[in-house]
Tab-separated table of C-alpha atoms in Angstrom:
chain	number	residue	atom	x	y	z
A	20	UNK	CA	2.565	-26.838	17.295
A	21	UNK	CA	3.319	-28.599	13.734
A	22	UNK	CA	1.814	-27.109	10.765
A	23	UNK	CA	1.040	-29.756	7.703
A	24	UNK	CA	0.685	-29.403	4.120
A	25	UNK	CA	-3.415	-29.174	4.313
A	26	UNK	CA	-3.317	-26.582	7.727
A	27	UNK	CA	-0.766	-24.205	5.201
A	28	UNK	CA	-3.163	-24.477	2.565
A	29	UNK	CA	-6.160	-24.228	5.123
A	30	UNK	CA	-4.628	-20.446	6.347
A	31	UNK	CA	-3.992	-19.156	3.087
A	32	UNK	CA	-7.631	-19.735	2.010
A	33	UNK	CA	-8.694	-17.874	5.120
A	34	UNK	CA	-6.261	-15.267	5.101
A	35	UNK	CA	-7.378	-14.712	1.568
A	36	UNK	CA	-11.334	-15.034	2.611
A	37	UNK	CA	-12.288	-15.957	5.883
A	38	UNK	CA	-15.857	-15.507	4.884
A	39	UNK	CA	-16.131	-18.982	3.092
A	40	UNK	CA	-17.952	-21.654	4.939
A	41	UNK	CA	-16.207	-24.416	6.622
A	42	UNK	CA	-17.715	-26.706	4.271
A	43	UNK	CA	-16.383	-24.562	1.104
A	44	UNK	CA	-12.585	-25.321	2.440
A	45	UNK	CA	-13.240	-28.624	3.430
A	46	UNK	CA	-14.902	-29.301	-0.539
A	47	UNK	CA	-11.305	-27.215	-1.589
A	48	UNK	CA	-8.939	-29.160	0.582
A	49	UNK	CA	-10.731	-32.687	0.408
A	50	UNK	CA	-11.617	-32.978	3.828
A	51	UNK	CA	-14.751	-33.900	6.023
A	52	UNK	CA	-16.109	-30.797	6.898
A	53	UNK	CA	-15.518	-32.031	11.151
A	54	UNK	CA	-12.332	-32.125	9.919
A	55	UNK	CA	-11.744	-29.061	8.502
A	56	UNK	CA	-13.500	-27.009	11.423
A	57	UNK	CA	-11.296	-28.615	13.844
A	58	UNK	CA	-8.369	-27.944	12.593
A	59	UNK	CA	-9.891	-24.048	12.087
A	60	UNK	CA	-10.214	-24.457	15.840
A	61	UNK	CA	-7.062	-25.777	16.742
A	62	UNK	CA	-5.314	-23.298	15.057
A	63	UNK	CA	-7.451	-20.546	16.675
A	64	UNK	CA	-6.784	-22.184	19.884
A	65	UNK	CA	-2.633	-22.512	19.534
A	66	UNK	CA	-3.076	-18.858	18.122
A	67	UNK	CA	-1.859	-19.176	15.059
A	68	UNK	CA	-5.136	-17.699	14.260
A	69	UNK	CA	-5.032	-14.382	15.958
A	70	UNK	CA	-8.102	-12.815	14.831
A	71	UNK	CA	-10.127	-12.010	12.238
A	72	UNK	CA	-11.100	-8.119	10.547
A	73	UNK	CA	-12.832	-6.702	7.521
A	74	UNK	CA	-10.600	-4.563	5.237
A	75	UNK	CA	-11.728	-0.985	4.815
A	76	UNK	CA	-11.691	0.933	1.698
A	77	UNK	CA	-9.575	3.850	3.030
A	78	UNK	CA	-10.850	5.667	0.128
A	79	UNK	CA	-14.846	5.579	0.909
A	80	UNK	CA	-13.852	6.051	4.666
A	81	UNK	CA	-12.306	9.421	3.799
A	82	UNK	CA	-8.883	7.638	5.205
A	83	UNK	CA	-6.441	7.896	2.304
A	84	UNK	CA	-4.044	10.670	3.040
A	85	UNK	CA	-1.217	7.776	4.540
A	86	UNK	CA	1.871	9.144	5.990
A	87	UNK	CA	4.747	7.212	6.975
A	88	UNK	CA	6.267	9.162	10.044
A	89	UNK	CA	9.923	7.896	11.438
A	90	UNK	CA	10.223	9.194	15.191
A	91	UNK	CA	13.650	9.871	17.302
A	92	UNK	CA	12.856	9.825	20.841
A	93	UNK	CA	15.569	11.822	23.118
A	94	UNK	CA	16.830	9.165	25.345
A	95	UNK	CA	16.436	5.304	24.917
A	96	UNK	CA	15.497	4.413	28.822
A	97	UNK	CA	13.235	1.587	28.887
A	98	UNK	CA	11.000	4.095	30.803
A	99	UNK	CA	10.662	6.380	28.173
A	100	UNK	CA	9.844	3.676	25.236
A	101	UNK	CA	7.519	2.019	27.119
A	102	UNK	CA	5.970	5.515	27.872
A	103	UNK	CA	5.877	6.048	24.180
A	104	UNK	CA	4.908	2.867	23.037
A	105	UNK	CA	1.881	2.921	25.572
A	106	UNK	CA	1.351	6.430	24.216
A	107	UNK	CA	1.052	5.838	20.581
A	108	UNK	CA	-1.780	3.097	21.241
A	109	UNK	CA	-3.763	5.418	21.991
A	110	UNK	CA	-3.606	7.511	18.778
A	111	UNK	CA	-6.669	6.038	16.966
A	112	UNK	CA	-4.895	7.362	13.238
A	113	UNK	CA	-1.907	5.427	13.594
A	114	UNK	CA	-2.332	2.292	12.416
A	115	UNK	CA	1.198	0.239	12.735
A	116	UNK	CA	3.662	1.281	14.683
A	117	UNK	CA	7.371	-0.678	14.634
A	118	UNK	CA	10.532	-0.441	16.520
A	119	UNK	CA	13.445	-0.379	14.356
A	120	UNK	CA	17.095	0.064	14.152
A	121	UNK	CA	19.206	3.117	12.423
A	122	UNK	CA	18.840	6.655	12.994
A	123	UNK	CA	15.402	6.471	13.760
A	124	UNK	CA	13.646	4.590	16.346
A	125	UNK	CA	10.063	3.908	15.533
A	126	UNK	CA	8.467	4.131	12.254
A	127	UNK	CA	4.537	4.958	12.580
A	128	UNK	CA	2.195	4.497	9.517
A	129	UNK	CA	-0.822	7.010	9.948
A	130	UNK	CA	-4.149	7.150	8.285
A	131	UNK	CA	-5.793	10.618	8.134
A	132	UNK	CA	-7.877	13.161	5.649
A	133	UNK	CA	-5.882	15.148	4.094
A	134	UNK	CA	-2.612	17.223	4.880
A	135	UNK	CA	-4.623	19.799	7.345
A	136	UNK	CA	-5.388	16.751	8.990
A	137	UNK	CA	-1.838	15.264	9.296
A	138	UNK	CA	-0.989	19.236	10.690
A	139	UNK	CA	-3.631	18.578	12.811
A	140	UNK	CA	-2.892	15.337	14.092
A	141	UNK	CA	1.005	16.074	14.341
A	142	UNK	CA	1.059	19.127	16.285
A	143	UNK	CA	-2.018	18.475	18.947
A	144	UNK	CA	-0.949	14.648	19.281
A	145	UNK	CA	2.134	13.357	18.261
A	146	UNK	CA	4.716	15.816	19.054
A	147	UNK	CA	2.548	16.243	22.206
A	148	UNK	CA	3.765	13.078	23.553
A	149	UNK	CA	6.728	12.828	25.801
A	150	UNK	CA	10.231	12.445	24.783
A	151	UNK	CA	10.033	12.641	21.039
A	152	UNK	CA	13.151	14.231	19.833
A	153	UNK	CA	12.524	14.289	16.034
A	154	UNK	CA	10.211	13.271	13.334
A	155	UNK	CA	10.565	12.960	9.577
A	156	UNK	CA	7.046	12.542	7.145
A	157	UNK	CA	7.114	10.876	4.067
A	158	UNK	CA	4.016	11.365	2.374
A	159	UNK	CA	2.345	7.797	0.051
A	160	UNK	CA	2.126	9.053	-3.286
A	161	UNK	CA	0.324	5.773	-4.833
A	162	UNK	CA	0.164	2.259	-2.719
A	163	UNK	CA	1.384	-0.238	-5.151
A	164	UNK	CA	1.521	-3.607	-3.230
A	165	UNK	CA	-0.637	-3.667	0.303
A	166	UNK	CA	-1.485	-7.312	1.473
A	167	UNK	CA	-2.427	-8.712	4.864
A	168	UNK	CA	-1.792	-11.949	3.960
A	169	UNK	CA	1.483	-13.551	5.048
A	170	UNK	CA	3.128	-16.175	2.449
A	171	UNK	CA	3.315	-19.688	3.752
């Protein structure tokens, strides 16, 4: 699918508030307001649009102890990172989880408490998973840029 000028401008108004009306962006972007639900739709429907979610204050939600946890699993068999990978969607705290390269293979971003929490969470969950060799915390000491929204 081909993205134009107006359906660029049309995402970054929803990524930065997809609460609006259709017929506030279609006032903003100079378009019928048929218009600009239909091309909401179509780029729902192509899935460009994958979803959409209310951000949580992970403050009021007692959620802002954030730990950024690199894993080493002990052998790289597509068994045992699929294992893993189907493992770690289960853990309701963590909250991204990527595959990367370098001496680490999967960096895990986890939302808890507090530090007796992380404890918690690390030694009844994580390293109770199968074939994790090694883990290294790094512990958010202030969040200075955290966006959702992707630049077009």
């Amino acid at each position: 699918m081909k993205l134009d000028d107006t359906d660029f401008k049309l995402l970054g108004l929803l990524q930065e508030d997809s609460k609006r009306t259709t017929k506030e962006y279609a006032l903003i972007l100079g378009l019928s307001v048929t218009a600009a639900y239909e091309r909401i739709k179509r780029l729902e429907k192509t899935g460009v649009i994958t979803r959409y979610v209310a951000l949580v204050d992970k403050k009021k939600v007692n959620k802002s102890f954030v730990v950024l946890c690199h894993v080493k699993l002990t052998q790289h068999t597509k068994e045992h990172i699929a294992q893993f990978e189907r493992e770690v969607l289960k853990l309701k705290e963590v909250v991204e989880c990527l595959h990367i390269s370098g001496d680490y293979d999967y960096i895990l971003k986890i939302y808890v408490g507090n530090m007796e929490e992380y404890r918690d969470f690390m030694v009844t969950k994580l390293t109770a998973l199968n074939h994790i060799g090694s883990t290294q915390s790094a512990f958010v000491i202030e969040e200075v840029k955290n966006s959702t929204e992707i630049s077009l």
